[in-house]
């Protein structure tokens, strides 16, 4: 039996994850991972997100420079992961509260659901569906932001000196 299970805590950098996780390597085409995790304070840099790249340089955006996203890695494993965190931080500007999400990955079909978090005085909810199997992968994104403090958000984005904002709401739904 090539199944590994863990119930307890793990530390990644300064982040602590509590819960249960399993990995199954036999009897399936791809490895299968499952986890239900909770963190009091999750730092995205500890997971490899939000770290500055040595090659990163500021360049203006150009549609001519567009390249397809490499999505083959989504077909390497199947996963079902639920994550909740009291606080999620990325650098000095992003400080999220009461975050949670569920990730389901099956044969290259990725679904992020039950995305909920508190940010800049408001609430954000959303979902993402991406199917990496076809040549032109369809993507569906839904974001619903309510009662955001737009002045604070503009400050995080470095635009506070140009605009004055109050509170706002945003509903975004995009399908490609």
PDB file of N, CA and C in Angstrom, residues 83-171:
ATOM      1  N   UNK A  83      -8.296  24.712   2.657  1.00  0.00           N
ATOM      2  CA  UNK A  83      -7.372  25.508   3.467  1.00  0.00           C
ATOM      3  C   UNK A  83      -8.125  26.676   4.074  1.00  0.00           C
ATOM      4  N   UNK A  84      -7.914  26.888   5.359  1.00  0.00           N
ATOM      5  CA  UNK A  84      -8.453  28.077   6.015  1.00  0.00           C
ATOM      6  C   UNK A  84      -7.329  28.701   6.831  1.00  0.00           C
ATOM      7  N   UNK A  85      -7.357  30.030   6.916  1.00  0.00           N
ATOM      8  CA  UNK A  85      -6.321  30.751   7.655  1.00  0.00           C
ATOM      9  C   UNK A  85      -6.938  31.975   8.305  1.00  0.00           C
ATOM     10  N   UNK A  86      -6.587  32.194   9.565  1.00  0.00           N
ATOM     11  CA  UNK A  86      -7.060  33.386  10.255  1.00  0.00           C
ATOM     12  C   UNK A  86      -6.472  34.642   9.620  1.00  0.00           C
ATOM     13  N   UNK A  87      -5.224  34.537   9.174  1.00  0.00           N
ATOM     14  CA  UNK A  87      -4.529  35.671   8.569  1.00  0.00           C
ATOM     15  C   UNK A  87      -3.616  35.156   7.464  1.00  0.00           C
ATOM     16  N   UNK A  88      -3.580  35.874   6.326  1.00  0.00           N
ATOM     17  CA  UNK A  88      -2.689  35.542   5.210  1.00  0.00           C
ATOM     18  C   UNK A  88      -1.967  36.831   4.831  1.00  0.00           C
ATOM     19  N   UNK A  89      -0.625  36.764   4.772  1.00  0.00           N
ATOM     20  CA  UNK A  89       0.142  37.954   4.407  1.00  0.00           C
ATOM     21  C   UNK A  89       1.069  37.653   3.236  1.00  0.00           C
ATOM     22  N   UNK A  90       1.317  38.716   2.462  1.00  0.00           N
ATOM     23  CA  UNK A  90       2.270  38.652   1.348  1.00  0.00           C
ATOM     24  C   UNK A  90       2.974  39.993   1.318  1.00  0.00           C
ATOM     25  N   UNK A  91       4.231  40.016   1.696  1.00  0.00           N
ATOM     26  CA  UNK A  91       4.974  41.266   1.727  1.00  0.00           C
ATOM     27  C   UNK A  91       4.397  42.202   2.762  1.00  0.00           C
ATOM     28  N   UNK A  92       4.613  43.492   2.569  1.00  0.00           N
ATOM     29  CA  UNK A  92       4.129  44.464   3.540  1.00  0.00           C
ATOM     30  C   UNK A  92       2.754  44.999   3.190  1.00  0.00           C
ATOM     31  N   UNK A  93       2.259  44.751   1.971  1.00  0.00           N
ATOM     32  CA  UNK A  93       1.022  45.379   1.552  1.00  0.00           C
ATOM     33  C   UNK A  93      -0.215  44.522   1.618  1.00  0.00           C
ATOM     34  N   UNK A  94      -0.086  43.215   1.678  1.00  0.00           N
ATOM     35  CA  UNK A  94      -1.255  42.340   1.641  1.00  0.00           C
ATOM     36  C   UNK A  94      -1.440  41.685   2.998  1.00  0.00           C
ATOM     37  N   UNK A  95      -2.579  41.959   3.608  1.00  0.00           N
ATOM     38  CA  UNK A  95      -2.912  41.393   4.909  1.00  0.00           C
ATOM     39  C   UNK A  95      -4.378  40.989   4.871  1.00  0.00           C
ATOM     40  N   UNK A  96      -4.625  39.710   4.628  1.00  0.00           N
ATOM     41  CA  UNK A  96      -5.972  39.169   4.500  1.00  0.00           C
ATOM     42  C   UNK A  96      -6.389  38.525   5.813  1.00  0.00           C
ATOM     43  N   UNK A  97      -7.677  38.523   6.077  1.00  0.00           N
ATOM     44  CA  UNK A  97      -8.212  37.892   7.291  1.00  0.00           C
ATOM     45  C   UNK A  97      -9.272  36.861   6.925  1.00  0.00           C
ATOM     46  N   UNK A  98      -9.415  35.879   7.792  1.00  0.00           N
ATOM     47  CA  UNK A  98     -10.480  34.873   7.666  1.00  0.00           C
ATOM     48  C   UNK A  98     -10.557  34.284   6.271  1.00  0.00           C
ATOM     49  N   UNK A  99      -9.429  33.833   5.746  1.00  0.00           N
ATOM     50  CA  UNK A  99      -9.377  33.271   4.406  1.00  0.00           C
ATOM     51  C   UNK A  99      -9.705  31.801   4.374  1.00  0.00           C
ATOM     52  N   UNK A 100     -10.327  31.396   3.293  1.00  0.00           N
ATOM     53  CA  UNK A 100     -10.552  29.959   3.081  1.00  0.00           C
ATOM     54  C   UNK A 100     -10.735  29.710   1.600  1.00  0.00           C
ATOM     55  N   UNK A 101     -10.398  28.502   1.194  1.00  0.00           N
ATOM     56  CA  UNK A 101     -10.613  28.081  -0.181  1.00  0.00           C
ATOM     57  C   UNK A 101     -10.562  26.578  -0.252  1.00  0.00           C
ATOM     58  N   UNK A 102     -11.096  26.084  -1.357  1.00  0.00           N
ATOM     59  CA  UNK A 102     -11.070  24.657  -1.647  1.00  0.00           C
ATOM     60  C   UNK A 102     -10.514  24.503  -3.054  1.00  0.00           C
ATOM     61  N   UNK A 103      -9.565  23.587  -3.224  1.00  0.00           N
ATOM     62  CA  UNK A 103      -8.946  23.331  -4.520  1.00  0.00           C
ATOM     63  C   UNK A 103      -9.202  21.870  -4.885  1.00  0.00           C
ATOM     64  N   UNK A 104      -9.774  21.679  -6.077  1.00  0.00           N
ATOM     65  CA  UNK A 104      -9.974  20.335  -6.618  1.00  0.00           C
ATOM     66  C   UNK A 104      -9.255  20.278  -7.958  1.00  0.00           C
ATOM     67  N   UNK A 105      -8.372  19.312  -8.096  1.00  0.00           N
ATOM     68  CA  UNK A 105      -7.617  19.124  -9.328  1.00  0.00           C
ATOM     69  C   UNK A 105      -7.782  17.675  -9.760  1.00  0.00           C
ATOM     70  N   UNK A 106      -8.313  17.475 -10.957  1.00  0.00           N
ATOM     71  CA  UNK A 106      -8.544  16.123 -11.472  1.00  0.00           C
ATOM     72  C   UNK A 106      -8.164  16.101 -12.944  1.00  0.00           C
ATOM     73  N   UNK A 107      -7.104  15.387 -13.286  1.00  0.00           N
ATOM     74  CA  UNK A 107      -6.665  15.211 -14.671  1.00  0.00           C
ATOM     75  C   UNK A 107      -6.562  16.537 -15.433  1.00  0.00           C
ATOM     76  N   UNK A 108      -5.981  17.552 -14.801  1.00  0.00           N
ATOM     77  CA  UNK A 108      -5.772  18.830 -15.463  1.00  0.00           C
ATOM     78  C   UNK A 108      -6.916  19.807 -15.354  1.00  0.00           C
ATOM     79  N   UNK A 109      -8.016  19.403 -14.765  1.00  0.00           N
ATOM     80  CA  UNK A 109      -9.146  20.297 -14.548  1.00  0.00           C
ATOM     81  C   UNK A 109      -9.046  20.857 -13.131  1.00  0.00           C
ATOM     82  N   UNK A 110      -8.823  22.167 -13.030  1.00  0.00           N
ATOM     83  CA  UNK A 110      -8.621  22.831 -11.744  1.00  0.00           C
ATOM     84  C   UNK A 110      -9.857  23.634 -11.387  1.00  0.00           C
ATOM     85  N   UNK A 111     -10.343  23.437 -10.190  1.00  0.00           N
ATOM     86  CA  UNK A 111     -11.469  24.219  -9.669  1.00  0.00           C
ATOM     87  C   UNK A 111     -11.080  24.758  -8.294  1.00  0.00           C
ATOM     88  N   UNK A 112     -11.089  26.082  -8.183  1.00  0.00           N
ATOM     89  CA  UNK A 112     -10.906  26.745  -6.895  1.00  0.00           C
ATOM     90  C   UNK A 112     -12.277  27.276  -6.513  1.00  0.00           C
ATOM     91  N   UNK A 113     -12.815  26.779  -5.410  1.00  0.00           N
ATOM     92  CA  UNK A 113     -14.159  27.175  -4.995  1.00  0.00           C
ATOM     93  C   UNK A 113     -14.139  27.590  -3.531  1.00  0.00           C
ATOM     94  N   UNK A 114     -15.244  28.075  -3.092  1.00  0.00           N
ATOM     95  CA  UNK A 114     -15.401  28.492  -1.703  1.00  0.00           C
ATOM     96  C   UNK A 114     -14.300  29.465  -1.284  1.00  0.00           C
ATOM     97  N   UNK A 115     -13.857  30.310  -2.217  1.00  0.00           N
ATOM     98  CA  UNK A 115     -12.852  31.323  -1.899  1.00  0.00           C
ATOM     99  C   UNK A 115     -13.537  32.468  -1.168  1.00  0.00           C
ATOM    100  N   UNK A 116     -13.102  32.723   0.054  1.00  0.00           N
ATOM    101  CA  UNK A 116     -13.668  33.801   0.863  1.00  0.00           C
ATOM    102  C   UNK A 116     -12.549  34.390   1.715  1.00  0.00           C
ATOM    103  N   UNK A 117     -12.567  35.729   1.827  1.00  0.00           N
ATOM    104  CA  UNK A 117     -11.580  36.396   2.675  1.00  0.00           C
ATOM    105  C   UNK A 117     -12.046  37.805   2.991  1.00  0.00           C
ATOM    106  N   UNK A 118     -11.480  38.361   4.046  1.00  0.00           N
ATOM    107  CA  UNK A 118     -11.720  39.754   4.416  1.00  0.00           C
ATOM    108  C   UNK A 118     -10.471  40.534   4.032  1.00  0.00           C
ATOM    109  N   UNK A 119     -10.690  41.698   3.361  1.00  0.00           N
ATOM    110  CA  UNK A 119      -9.563  42.495   2.904  1.00  0.00           C
ATOM    111  C   UNK A 119      -9.980  43.957   2.815  1.00  0.00           C
ATOM    112  N   UNK A 120      -9.145  44.848   3.306  1.00  0.00           N
ATOM    113  CA  UNK A 120      -9.361  46.288   3.227  1.00  0.00           C
ATOM    114  C   UNK A 120     -10.778  46.674   3.662  1.00  0.00           C
ATOM    115  N   UNK A 121     -11.219  46.097   4.777  1.00  0.00           N
ATOM    116  CA  UNK A 121     -12.505  46.449   5.354  1.00  0.00           C
ATOM    117  C   UNK A 121     -13.707  45.778   4.726  1.00  0.00           C
ATOM    118  N   UNK A 122     -13.511  44.988   3.692  1.00  0.00           N
ATOM    119  CA  UNK A 122     -14.635  44.351   3.014  1.00  0.00           C
ATOM    120  C   UNK A 122     -14.492  42.851   2.932  1.00  0.00           C
ATOM    121  N   UNK A 123     -15.351  42.264   2.152  1.00  0.00           N
ATOM    122  CA  UNK A 123     -15.375  40.819   1.950  1.00  0.00           C
ATOM    123  C   UNK A 123     -15.185  40.516   0.471  1.00  0.00           C
ATOM    124  N   UNK A 124     -14.404  39.487   0.176  1.00  0.00           N
ATOM    125  CA  UNK A 124     -14.178  39.046  -1.193  1.00  0.00           C
ATOM    126  C   UNK A 124     -14.536  37.563  -1.260  1.00  0.00           C
ATOM    127  N   UNK A 125     -15.264  37.198  -2.309  1.00  0.00           N
ATOM    128  CA  UNK A 125     -15.605  35.792  -2.551  1.00  0.00           C
ATOM    129  C   UNK A 125     -15.330  35.517  -4.024  1.00  0.00           C
ATOM    130  N   UNK A 126     -15.080  34.256  -4.340  1.00  0.00           N
ATOM    131  CA  UNK A 126     -14.823  33.974  -5.739  1.00  0.00           C
ATOM    132  C   UNK A 126     -14.651  32.510  -6.041  1.00  0.00           C
ATOM    133  N   UNK A 127     -14.429  32.257  -7.326  1.00  0.00           N
ATOM    134  CA  UNK A 127     -14.212  30.898  -7.816  1.00  0.00           C
ATOM    135  C   UNK A 127     -13.417  30.984  -9.115  1.00  0.00           C
ATOM    136  N   UNK A 128     -12.703  29.912  -9.410  1.00  0.00           N
ATOM    137  CA  UNK A 128     -11.922  29.815 -10.639  1.00  0.00           C
ATOM    138  C   UNK A 128     -12.050  28.400 -11.170  1.00  0.00           C
ATOM    139  N   UNK A 129     -12.309  28.288 -12.464  1.00  0.00           N
ATOM    140  CA  UNK A 129     -12.299  26.994 -13.150  1.00  0.00           C
ATOM    141  C   UNK A 129     -11.348  27.108 -14.324  1.00  0.00           C
ATOM    142  N   UNK A 130     -10.457  26.140 -14.447  1.00  0.00           N
ATOM    143  CA  UNK A 130      -9.493  26.119 -15.542  1.00  0.00           C
ATOM    144  C   UNK A 130      -9.320  24.669 -15.961  1.00  0.00           C
ATOM    145  N   UNK A 131      -9.487  24.406 -17.248  1.00  0.00           N
ATOM    146  CA  UNK A 131      -9.334  23.050 -17.760  1.00  0.00           C
ATOM    147  C   UNK A 131      -8.134  23.025 -18.699  1.00  0.00           C
ATOM    148  N   UNK A 132      -7.033  22.435 -18.243  1.00  0.00           N
ATOM    149  CA  UNK A 132      -5.786  22.425 -18.998  1.00  0.00           C
ATOM    150  C   UNK A 132      -5.743  21.329 -20.067  1.00  0.00           C
ATOM    151  N   UNK A 133      -6.791  20.529 -20.209  1.00  0.00           N
ATOM    152  CA  UNK A 133      -6.756  19.419 -21.164  1.00  0.00           C
ATOM    153  C   UNK A 133      -6.870  19.851 -22.620  1.00  0.00           C
ATOM    154  N   UNK A 134      -7.743  20.785 -22.991  1.00  0.00           N
ATOM    155  CA  UNK A 134      -7.833  21.181 -24.404  1.00  0.00           C
ATOM    156  C   UNK A 134      -6.645  22.038 -24.851  1.00  0.00           C
ATOM    157  N   UNK A 135      -6.470  22.140 -26.146  1.00  0.00           N
ATOM    158  CA  UNK A 135      -5.400  22.960 -26.703  1.00  0.00           C
ATOM    159  C   UNK A 135      -5.547  24.419 -26.283  1.00  0.00           C
ATOM    160  N   UNK A 136      -6.777  24.931 -26.269  1.00  0.00           N
ATOM    161  CA  UNK A 136      -7.063  26.288 -25.810  1.00  0.00           C
ATOM    162  C   UNK A 136      -7.873  26.177 -24.519  1.00  0.00           C
ATOM    163  N   UNK A 137      -7.189  26.157 -23.375  1.00  0.00           N
ATOM    164  CA  UNK A 137      -7.860  25.907 -22.091  1.00  0.00           C
ATOM    165  C   UNK A 137      -8.903  26.974 -21.751  1.00  0.00           C
ATOM    166  N   UNK A 138     -10.117  26.551 -21.476  1.00  0.00           N
ATOM    167  CA  UNK A 138     -11.124  27.518 -21.025  1.00  0.00           C
ATOM    168  C   UNK A 138     -10.870  27.921 -19.569  1.00  0.00           C
ATOM    169  N   UNK A 139     -11.135  29.175 -19.269  1.00  0.00           N
ATOM    170  CA  UNK A 139     -10.966  29.710 -17.918  1.00  0.00           C
ATOM    171  C   UNK A 139     -12.250  30.428 -17.545  1.00  0.00           C
ATOM    172  N   UNK A 140     -12.720  30.204 -16.344  1.00  0.00           N
ATOM    173  CA  UNK A 140     -13.881  30.915 -15.819  1.00  0.00           C
ATOM    174  C   UNK A 140     -13.493  31.473 -14.457  1.00  0.00           C
ATOM    175  N   UNK A 141     -13.640  32.784 -14.288  1.00  0.00           N
ATOM    176  CA  UNK A 141     -13.281  33.459 -13.043  1.00  0.00           C
ATOM    177  C   UNK A 141     -14.471  34.266 -12.564  1.00  0.00           C
ATOM    178  N   UNK A 142     -14.768  34.167 -11.282  1.00  0.00           N
ATOM    179  CA  UNK A 142     -15.805  34.989 -10.668  1.00  0.00           C
ATOM    180  C   UNK A 142     -15.255  35.583  -9.380  1.00  0.00           C
ATOM    181  N   UNK A 143     -15.320  36.899  -9.259  1.00  0.00           N
ATOM    182  CA  UNK A 143     -14.928  37.591  -8.038  1.00  0.00           C
ATOM    183  C   UNK A 143     -16.069  38.500  -7.615  1.00  0.00           C
ATOM    184  N   UNK A 144     -16.343  38.519  -6.333  1.00  0.00           N
ATOM    185  CA  UNK A 144     -17.390  39.362  -5.778  1.00  0.00           C
ATOM    186  C   UNK A 144     -16.793  40.057  -4.561  1.00  0.00           C
ATOM    187  N   UNK A 145     -16.561  41.367  -4.669  1.00  0.00           N
ATOM    188  CA  UNK A 145     -15.962  42.135  -3.580  1.00  0.00           C
ATOM    189  C   UNK A 145     -16.994  43.122  -3.057  1.00  0.00           C
ATOM    190  N   UNK A 146     -17.200  43.133  -1.754  1.00  0.00           N
ATOM    191  CA  UNK A 146     -18.203  43.994  -1.133  1.00  0.00           C
ATOM    192  C   UNK A 146     -17.559  44.852  -0.047  1.00  0.00           C
ATOM    193  N   UNK A 147     -17.927  46.121  -0.036  1.00  0.00           N
ATOM    194  CA  UNK A 147     -17.549  47.084   1.009  1.00  0.00           C
ATOM    195  C   UNK A 147     -16.039  47.228   1.183  1.00  0.00           C
ATOM    196  N   UNK A 148     -15.301  47.187   0.090  1.00  0.00           N
ATOM    197  CA  UNK A 148     -13.856  47.375   0.173  1.00  0.00           C
ATOM    198  C   UNK A 148     -13.526  48.845   0.420  1.00  0.00           C
ATOM    199  N   UNK A 149     -12.530  49.097   1.258  1.00  0.00           N
ATOM    200  CA  UNK A 149     -12.000  50.449   1.454  1.00  0.00           C
ATOM    201  C   UNK A 149     -11.053  50.714   0.287  1.00  0.00           C
ATOM    202  N   UNK A 150     -11.548  51.408  -0.730  1.00  0.00           N
ATOM    203  CA  UNK A 150     -10.786  51.595  -1.957  1.00  0.00           C
ATOM    204  C   UNK A 150      -9.570  52.503  -1.760  1.00  0.00           C
ATOM    205  N   UNK A 151      -9.621  53.422  -0.789  1.00  0.00           N
ATOM    206  CA  UNK A 151      -8.453  54.260  -0.507  1.00  0.00           C
ATOM    207  C   UNK A 151      -7.294  53.408  -0.022  1.00  0.00           C
ATOM    208  N   UNK A 152      -7.580  52.467   0.878  1.00  0.00           N
ATOM    209  CA  UNK A 152      -6.526  51.571   1.378  1.00  0.00           C
ATOM    210  C   UNK A 152      -6.019  50.654   0.275  1.00  0.00           C
ATOM    211  N   UNK A 153      -6.920  50.174  -0.572  1.00  0.00           N
ATOM    212  CA  UNK A 153      -6.522  49.325  -1.676  1.00  0.00           C
ATOM    213  C   UNK A 153      -5.642  50.103  -2.660  1.00  0.00           C
ATOM    214  N   UNK A 154      -5.997  51.341  -2.950  1.00  0.00           N
ATOM    215  CA  UNK A 154      -5.187  52.171  -3.848  1.00  0.00           C
ATOM    216  C   UNK A 154      -3.800  52.402  -3.268  1.00  0.00           C
ATOM    217  N   UNK A 155      -3.701  52.563  -1.953  1.00  0.00           N
ATOM    218  CA  UNK A 155      -2.388  52.749  -1.318  1.00  0.00           C
ATOM    219  C   UNK A 155      -1.526  51.508  -1.493  1.00  0.00           C
ATOM    220  N   UNK A 156      -2.128  50.321  -1.363  1.00  0.00           N
ATOM    221  CA  UNK A 156      -1.385  49.073  -1.553  1.00  0.00           C
ATOM    222  C   UNK A 156      -0.880  48.975  -2.986  1.00  0.00           C
ATOM    223  N   UNK A 157      -1.694  49.429  -3.936  1.00  0.00           N
ATOM    224  CA  UNK A 157      -1.325  49.358  -5.347  1.00  0.00           C
ATOM    225  C   UNK A 157      -0.430  50.515  -5.787  1.00  0.00           C
ATOM    226  N   UNK A 158      -0.133  51.439  -4.860  1.00  0.00           N
ATOM    227  CA  UNK A 158       0.741  52.556  -5.183  1.00  0.00           C
ATOM    228  C   UNK A 158       0.062  53.660  -5.954  1.00  0.00           C
ATOM    229  N   UNK A 159      -1.259  53.727  -5.892  1.00  0.00           N
ATOM    230  CA  UNK A 159      -1.998  54.724  -6.651  1.00  0.00           C
ATOM    231  C   UNK A 159      -2.685  55.747  -5.757  1.00  0.00           C
ATOM    232  N   UNK A 160      -2.426  55.762  -4.467  1.00  0.00           N
ATOM    233  CA  UNK A 160      -3.158  56.623  -3.541  1.00  0.00           C
ATOM    234  C   UNK A 160      -2.964  58.099  -3.828  1.00  0.00           C
ATOM    235  N   UNK A 161      -1.802  58.488  -4.330  1.00  0.00           N
ATOM    236  CA  UNK A 161      -1.549  59.911  -4.550  1.00  0.00           C
ATOM    237  C   UNK A 161      -2.347  60.460  -5.727  1.00  0.00           C
ATOM    238  N   UNK A 162      -2.888  59.606  -6.597  1.00  0.00           N
ATOM    239  CA  UNK A 162      -3.578  60.067  -7.791  1.00  0.00           C
ATOM    240  C   UNK A 162      -5.095  60.131  -7.647  1.00  0.00           C
ATOM    241  N   UNK A 163      -5.645  59.440  -6.704  1.00  0.00           N
ATOM    242  CA  UNK A 163      -7.095  59.305  -6.631  1.00  0.00           C
ATOM    243  C   UNK A 163      -7.571  59.433  -5.193  1.00  0.00           C
ATOM    244  N   UNK A 164      -8.840  59.740  -5.039  1.00  0.00           N
ATOM    245  CA  UNK A 164      -9.485  59.686  -3.735  1.00  0.00           C
ATOM    246  C   UNK A 164     -10.672  58.758  -3.861  1.00  0.00           C
ATOM    247  N   UNK A 165     -10.797  57.839  -2.920  1.00  0.00           N
ATOM    248  CA  UNK A 165     -11.833  56.813  -2.993  1.00  0.00           C
ATOM    249  C   UNK A 165     -12.603  56.750  -1.684  1.00  0.00           C
ATOM    250  N   UNK A 166     -13.737  56.109  -1.728  1.00  0.00           N
ATOM    251  CA  UNK A 166     -14.504  55.742  -0.541  1.00  0.00           C
ATOM    252  C   UNK A 166     -14.561  54.227  -0.489  1.00  0.00           C
ATOM    253  N   UNK A 167     -15.737  53.701  -0.189  1.00  0.00           N
ATOM    254  CA  UNK A 167     -15.939  52.258  -0.201  1.00  0.00           C
ATOM    255  C   UNK A 167     -16.535  51.857  -1.536  1.00  0.00           C
ATOM    256  N   UNK A 168     -16.312  50.608  -1.933  1.00  0.00           N
ATOM    257  CA  UNK A 168     -16.831  50.184  -3.228  1.00  0.00           C
ATOM    258  C   UNK A 168     -17.141  48.712  -3.270  1.00  0.00           C
ATOM    259  N   UNK A 169     -17.832  48.334  -4.325  1.00  0.00           N
ATOM    260  CA  UNK A 169     -18.169  46.938  -4.575  1.00  0.00           C
ATOM    261  C   UNK A 169     -17.822  46.599  -6.005  1.00  0.00           C
ATOM    262  N   UNK A 170     -17.459  45.347  -6.225  1.00  0.00           N
ATOM    263  CA  UNK A 170     -17.073  44.896  -7.548  1.00  0.00           C
ATOM    264  C   UNK A 170     -17.595  43.483  -7.736  1.00  0.00           C
ATOM    265  N   UNK A 171     -18.218  43.246  -8.856  1.00  0.00           N
ATOM    266  CA  UNK A 171     -18.590  41.884  -9.244  1.00  0.00           C
ATOM    267  C   UNK A 171     -17.957  41.656 -10.606  1.00  0.00           C
TER     268      UNK A 171
END
